[in-house]
Coordinates of C-alpha atoms in Angstrom, one line a residue:
X1 CA 0.1 0.3 -0.5
X2 CA 0.9 3.8 -0.3
X3 CA 1.7 4.0 4.0
X4 CA 4.6 5.1 5.3
X5 CA 5.2 4.6 8.9
X6 CA 7.8 6.3 10.9
X7 CA 8.8 7.2 14.4
X8 CA 8.0 10.6 16.0
X9 CA 10.5 10.5 18.3
X10 CA 13.3 8.3 16.5
X11 CA 16.2 10.3 14.6
X12 CA 15.8 13.4 16.0
X13 CA 20.2 13.6 16.2
X14 CA 20.2 12.4 12.0
X15 CA 17.2 14.8 11.5
X16 CA 18.8 18.5 12.5
X17 CA 22.1 17.1 10.9
X18 CA 19.8 16.7 7.9
X19 CA 18.4 20.0 7.6
X20 CA 21.6 21.9 8.3
X21 CA 22.9 20.2 5.3
X22 CA 20.2 20.1 3.2
X23 CA 17.8 23.3 4.0
X24 CA 14.3 23.3 2.3
X25 CA 14.7 26.0 0.1
X26 CA 13.2 26.1 -2.7
X27 CA 13.8 27.5 -6.5
X28 CA 13.6 31.7 -5.6
X29 CA 11.2 33.9 -7.7
X30 CA 12.8 36.2 -9.9
X31 CA 14.5 39.2 -8.9
X32 CA 12.6 39.5 -5.9
X33 CA 13.8 38.6 -2.7
X34 CA 10.2 39.4 -0.6
X35 CA 8.0 37.1 -2.2
X36 CA 11.0 34.4 -1.6
X37 CA 11.2 35.0 1.8
X38 CA 7.6 34.3 2.3
X39 CA 7.7 30.8 1.4
X40 CA 11.3 30.5 1.4
X41 CA 10.4 29.7 -2.8
X42 CA 8.9 27.4 -4.9
X43 CA 10.0 24.0 -3.3
X44 CA 9.5 20.4 -4.2
X45 CA 6.5 18.1 -2.8
X46 CA 4.1 20.8 -2.5
X47 CA 1.4 22.6 -4.7
X48 CA 1.3 26.1 -5.0
X49 CA -2.1 28.1 -6.0
X50 CA -2.3 31.5 -7.0
X51 CA -5.3 33.2 -7.6
X52 CA -6.6 36.1 -9.6
X53 CA -9.3 38.1 -11.5
X54 CA -10.3 37.4 -14.7
X55 CA -8.0 39.4 -16.9
X56 CA -6.2 40.9 -13.8
X57 CA -2.5 39.4 -15.4
X58 CA -2.0 35.9 -14.1
X59 CA -0.5 34.6 -16.3
X60 CA 2.0 37.1 -16.8
X61 CA 2.6 37.3 -12.9
X62 CA 3.7 33.5 -13.4
X63 CA 5.9 34.3 -16.4
X64 CA 7.6 37.2 -14.9
X65 CA 8.4 35.1 -11.4
X66 CA 8.2 31.5 -11.9
X67 CA 9.1 30.6 -15.9
X68 CA 11.7 33.3 -16.2
X69 CA 13.8 32.0 -12.9
X70 CA 13.1 28.4 -14.5
X71 CA 15.1 29.6 -17.2
X72 CA 17.6 31.8 -15.4
X73 CA 18.3 28.4 -12.8
X74 CA 18.1 26.2 -16.1
X75 CA 15.4 24.1 -14.2
X76 CA 13.6 22.0 -16.1
X77 CA 9.8 23.2 -16.4
X78 CA 6.5 21.6 -17.3
X79 CA 4.0 24.5 -18.6
X80 CA 0.2 22.5 -19.2
X81 CA -1.8 25.2 -20.8
X82 CA -5.8 25.3 -21.6
X83 CA -6.0 29.1 -23.0
X84 CA -3.6 30.8 -24.3
X85 CA -1.3 29.6 -27.4
X86 CA 2.5 28.7 -27.4
X87 CA 2.3 31.4 -29.6
X88 CA 1.1 33.9 -27.1
X89 CA 3.6 32.6 -24.7
X90 CA 6.4 33.6 -27.0
X91 CA 5.2 36.2 -27.2
X92 CA 5.0 37.1 -23.4
X93 CA 8.6 35.2 -23.2
X94 CA 10.3 38.2 -25.8
X95 CA 8.4 40.9 -23.9
X96 CA 9.7 39.6 -21.1
X97 CA 13.1 39.5 -21.7
X98 CA 13.4 43.6 -22.8
X99 CA 11.9 44.0 -19.1
X100 CA 14.5 42.3 -17.5
X101 CA 17.0 41.5 -19.8
X102 CA 17.9 44.5 -22.7
X103 CA 16.0 46.8 -20.7
X104 CA 14.4 48.2 -24.1
X105 CA 10.4 48.6 -25.0
X106 CA 8.3 47.9 -27.2
X107 CA 4.9 48.5 -27.8
X108 CA 3.5 45.6 -26.4
X109 CA 0.3 45.5 -28.9
X110 CA 3.0 45.8 -31.7
X111 CA 3.5 41.9 -31.2
X112 CA -0.4 41.2 -32.5
X113 CA 0.5 44.2 -35.6
X114 CA 3.6 43.1 -37.4
X115 CA 4.6 44.9 -40.1
X116 CA 8.0 45.4 -37.4
X117 CA 9.9 48.9 -38.4
X118 CA 13.6 48.2 -38.4
X119 CA 14.6 49.2 -35.1
X120 CA 11.4 47.8 -33.5
X121 CA 13.0 44.2 -35.2
X122 CA 16.6 45.5 -33.8
X123 CA 15.3 45.4 -30.4
X124 CA 12.9 41.6 -31.0
X125 CA 16.5 40.5 -31.9
X126 CA 18.4 41.2 -29.2
X127 CA 16.1 39.9 -27.0
X128 CA 15.6 36.3 -28.3
X129 CA 19.5 37.0 -27.7
X130 CA 19.8 37.8 -24.0
X131 CA 17.5 34.9 -23.8
X132 CA 20.0 32.5 -25.1
X133 CA 22.9 34.3 -23.8
X134 CA 21.9 33.1 -20.4
X135 CA 19.8 29.8 -21.4
X136 CA 20.6 27.6 -25.0
X137 CA 18.5 24.6 -23.8
X138 CA 15.6 24.8 -26.5
X139 CA 13.7 21.8 -24.5
X140 CA 14.5 23.3 -21.6
X141 CA 11.2 24.0 -21.0
X142 CA 8.2 22.3 -22.9
X143 CA 4.2 23.6 -23.5
X144 CA 1.4 21.7 -24.3
X145 CA -2.0 23.0 -24.6
X146 CA -4.8 20.9 -23.6
X147 CA -7.8 21.0 -25.6
X148 CA -10.2 19.7 -23.7
X149 CA -8.7 19.8 -19.6
X150 CA -9.3 16.4 -18.3
X151 CA -7.4 16.0 -15.1
X152 CA -7.1 12.0 -16.0
X153 CA -5.5 13.5 -19.2
X154 CA -3.2 16.1 -16.9
X155 CA -2.1 13.3 -14.6
X156 CA -0.9 11.1 -17.6
X157 CA 0.8 13.9 -18.5
X158 CA 2.8 15.1 -15.4
X159 CA 3.7 11.6 -15.3
X160 CA 5.0 11.3 -18.4
X161 CA 6.9 14.4 -18.4
X162 CA 8.1 14.0 -14.3
X163 CA 9.6 9.9 -15.5
X164 CA 12.0 12.7 -18.6
X165 CA 13.4 14.5 -15.4
X166 CA 10.4 17.5 -15.3
X167 CA 9.7 18.1 -11.7
X168 CA 8.3 21.7 -12.3
X169 CA 5.1 21.9 -12.8
X170 CA 3.2 25.1 -14.2
X171 CA -1.3 24.6 -14.5
X172 CA -2.0 27.7 -16.7
X173 CA -5.3 28.1 -15.6
X174 CA -6.6 25.4 -12.8
X175 CA -10.3 24.5 -13.5
X176 CA -13.1 21.8 -13.2
X177 CA -12.7 18.9 -15.3
X178 CA -14.5 19.0 -18.8
X179 CA -17.9 16.5 -19.2
X180 CA -17.4 15.2 -15.6
X181 CA -21.1 15.8 -14.6
X182 CA -21.0 13.2 -11.7
X183 CA -20.9 16.0 -9.4
X184 CA -21.0 19.6 -9.4
X185 CA -18.6 21.5 -10.4
X186 CA -16.6 23.0 -7.2
X187 CA -16.9 19.1 -6.3
X188 CA -15.3 18.5 -9.3
X189 CA -13.1 21.1 -9.1
X190 CA -11.7 20.4 -5.3
X191 CA -11.3 16.8 -6.5
X192 CA -9.5 17.6 -8.9
X193 CA -6.9 19.7 -6.3
X194 CA -7.0 16.2 -4.6
X195 CA -5.2 14.5 -7.3
X196 CA -3.3 17.0 -8.2
X197 CA -1.2 17.1 -4.3
X198 CA -1.1 13.0 -4.1
X199 CA 1.2 14.3 -7.2
X200 CA 3.0 16.6 -5.7
X201 CA 3.8 14.6 -2.4
X202 CA 7.2 13.5 -1.4
X203 CA 5.6 10.4 0.2
X204 CA 2.5 8.7 -0.3
X205 CA 3.2 7.6 -3.7
X206 CA 3.7 11.1 -4.3
X207 CA 6.4 12.3 -7.1
X208 CA 8.1 14.9 -5.3
X209 CA 7.4 17.5 -7.3
X210 CA 7.2 21.6 -7.5
X211 CA 3.0 22.4 -8.9
X212 CA 1.4 25.9 -9.3
X213 CA -1.9 26.7 -10.8
X214 CA -3.1 29.5 -11.5
X215 CA -7.0 29.7 -10.6
X216 CA -9.6 32.5 -11.7
X217 CA -11.4 33.7 -8.2
X218 CA -15.4 34.7 -7.7
X219 CA -16.3 38.3 -10.0
X220 CA -18.6 38.1 -6.9
X221 CA -15.4 38.7 -4.9
X222 CA -14.6 41.4 -7.2
X223 CA -15.5 44.1 -4.5
X224 CA -13.6 42.2 -1.5
X225 CA -10.8 44.9 0.1
X226 CA -8.9 41.9 1.3
X227 CA -8.5 38.3 -0.2
X228 CA -8.9 35.2 1.6
X229 CA -10.3 31.7 1.0
X230 CA -13.7 33.1 0.2
X231 CA -12.7 34.3 -3.1
X232 CA -12.5 31.3 -4.5
X233 CA -16.8 31.3 -4.2
X234 CA -18.1 28.0 -3.5
X235 CA -13.9 26.6 -4.5
X236 CA -12.8 27.5 -1.3
X237 CA -11.7 23.9 -0.6
X238 CA -9.2 23.5 -2.8
X239 CA -7.1 26.1 0.1
X240 CA -7.0 22.7 1.9
X241 CA -4.6 21.0 -0.7
X242 CA -2.5 23.8 -1.1
X243 CA 0.8 24.6 0.7
X244 CA 1.3 27.6 -0.2
X245 CA -1.2 29.8 -1.3
X246 CA -0.9 33.9 -3.2
X247 CA -3.8 36.0 -4.7
X248 CA -3.7 39.8 -5.9
X249 CA -4.7 42.1 -7.2
X250 CA -4.9 45.8 -8.4
X251 CA -5.4 49.2 -6.3
X252 CA -7.8 50.3 -5.9
X253 CA -8.7 53.8 -6.8
X254 CA -9.7 54.8 -3.3
X255 CA -6.1 53.0 -1.8
X256 CA -3.7 56.1 -3.8
X257 CA -2.4 58.6 -1.6
X258 CA -5.1 61.5 -0.3
X259 CA -8.3 58.9 -0.9
X260 CA -10.3 57.6 1.7
X261 CA -8.5 54.8 2.1
X262 CA -5.3 55.5 1.1
X263 CA -2.7 52.8 2.0
X264 CA 0.8 53.3 3.5
X265 CA 3.7 51.7 2.7
X266 CA 6.8 50.0 4.6
X267 CA 10.0 49.2 3.0
X268 CA 13.2 48.4 5.0
X269 CA 16.9 49.9 4.1
X270 CA 20.1 50.2 5.7
X271 CA 19.7 52.4 8.4
X272 CA 23.0 55.0 6.5
X273 CA 22.4 57.5 9.7
X274 CA 23.9 54.9 12.3
X275 CA 26.1 52.8 9.9
X276 CA 24.4 49.5 11.1
X277 CA 20.7 47.8 11.2
X278 CA 18.0 49.0 8.5
X279 CA 15.5 51.9 9.4
X280 CA 11.9 51.5 8.4
X281 CA 10.1 54.0 5.5
X282 CA 7.0 55.1 5.3
X283 CA 5.6 55.9 2.4
X284 CA 1.9 56.6 -0.1
X285 CA 0.9 55.5 -3.3
X286 CA 0.8 57.9 -6.1
X287 CA -1.9 57.2 -8.5
X288 CA -0.6 58.7 -11.9
X289 CA 2.5 56.3 -11.2
X290 CA -0.3 53.7 -11.0
X291 CA -1.6 50.8 -11.2
X292 CA 0.3 48.9 -8.2
X293 CA -0.3 45.3 -7.0
X294 CA -1.1 43.9 -3.9
X295 CA -0.4 39.9 -3.6
X296 CA -2.0 38.2 -1.0
X297 CA -1.2 34.9 1.3
X298 CA -3.9 34.3 2.9
X299 CA -2.3 30.1 3.5
X300 CA 1.5 29.2 4.0
X301 CA 2.6 26.6 5.9
X302 CA 6.5 27.8 4.8
X303 CA 6.5 30.6 7.3
X304 CA 3.8 32.9 7.9
X305 CA 0.7 34.4 6.0
X306 CA -1.9 37.0 6.7
X307 CA -4.0 35.6 9.6
X308 CA -0.7 35.0 11.4
X309 CA 1.4 38.2 11.6
X310 CA 2.0 39.1 7.4
X311 CA 1.4 41.6 5.7
X312 CA 0.2 42.4 2.1
X313 CA 3.3 42.2 -0.3
X314 CA 2.7 45.6 -3.0
X315 CA 4.1 45.5 -6.0
X316 CA 4.8 48.2 -9.6
X317 CA 4.3 46.2 -12.6
X318 CA 4.6 47.4 -15.8
X319 CA 2.5 45.1 -18.3
X320 CA 3.7 46.2 -21.4
X321 CA 7.2 44.4 -20.8
X322 CA 6.2 42.6 -17.5
X323 CA 8.8 43.6 -15.2
X324 CA 6.7 43.1 -11.2
X325 CA 8.8 45.3 -9.0
X326 CA 8.8 44.7 -5.0
X327 CA 7.8 48.5 -3.7
X328 CA 7.3 46.8 0.1
X329 CA 4.6 45.7 2.2
X330 CA 1.1 47.4 3.6
X331 CA -1.7 46.3 6.2
X332 CA -5.0 45.5 4.7
X333 CA -8.1 45.4 6.7
X334 CA -9.6 41.5 6.8
X335 CA -13.4 43.4 7.3
X336 CA -14.9 39.8 7.1
X337 CA -17.6 41.0 4.1
X338 CA -18.0 37.6 3.1

C-alpha cells in the first residue's frame, strides 16, 4: 500500500543534521527577494496556488516570477495550458526578456500587428539573443496545450514528463475537469486538486514535484478589499490541498494617496545615519504611477500568512514589458465582508 510508517521520536539528531545540510529552500521567485522570503521559494513536494481575477495578469505574473526563474536557473519546466497558445507564451517571453534583460521596450500590441520597423526588429532580435545567452537549451521548458482539460489526462501528462526529468509544473489555468457531470463543478474542482496534491507530495506515492496552479477568483469577490479563500467562491476547499496560496488584485482608486482608504506602504533600508541596521521608511502610493498590485498570502505552511502576522506585499507592474517590482508591504484590514 501507499502508507509510510515512521516513528516521531526516533533519529532526531540525524534529522537536525539533515536539515542543516539540506535546507528546504525552493527555487527563488525571479528578482523577488521579499516574495521568496515569504515561503522560501517554490520547493518540491508542494502544491502552490495563485488566484487572480479574470484578465488581471495571472499568466504575466507567473511568467515573470516562475518561468523566468526556471530559465535563469536552468530548471526543467512543464507548462500545461488550456487558454493561451504557445504563440502567446513566446510573445510574452520576448516582451519579458526586453523588460528584465535588454532593458528596452516596445508597445506590446505591436507583436500582434506585425510589419515591424527595422528598429523594432532589432530590439526583438536583441531580446532573443539575451535569452539564448542565459540558456541555450531549447528543450528546457516544454509546453503542452489541452483543448479539453480533463484531470486524468493531466495526470498522465505530468507522469510522462516527470519520468523524463521535468519536476516543476505550471498549470494555466486550473478549472474543473471538462465533461464530468457526476458531481457539482465545485466538488469536482476540489477532487481535481486532491489529485494534484497526491502527485506533488514527496511521500505516500507522490512524485515529489513542485506544482504551481493559476486559478480564477470568483467575480462575486471583486468588491472584497481583503482576499482569502472565500474569494474562491464555492471552490474554497481547494485551499486545503495547497502548501502555499497567493492571491492578487490591483490597488483600488480609493487606496491611493489623498483618498479615503489610502494605503501606507513600508519598506526597510539600510540605516545610513548610524551605519548599521535598518530603518523603516513609510510612503503613500501616487495615483499617477498606477497601477500597483497587492499580493495576499491566505495560506502558507512554509512561513507566516496574512492571518498570523504577514502583511500584504505591494508590487509595481509594467504590463508593457512584464516587469513586477517589489515596492514594500502594507496592511489591509480583514473586514470580513464575505
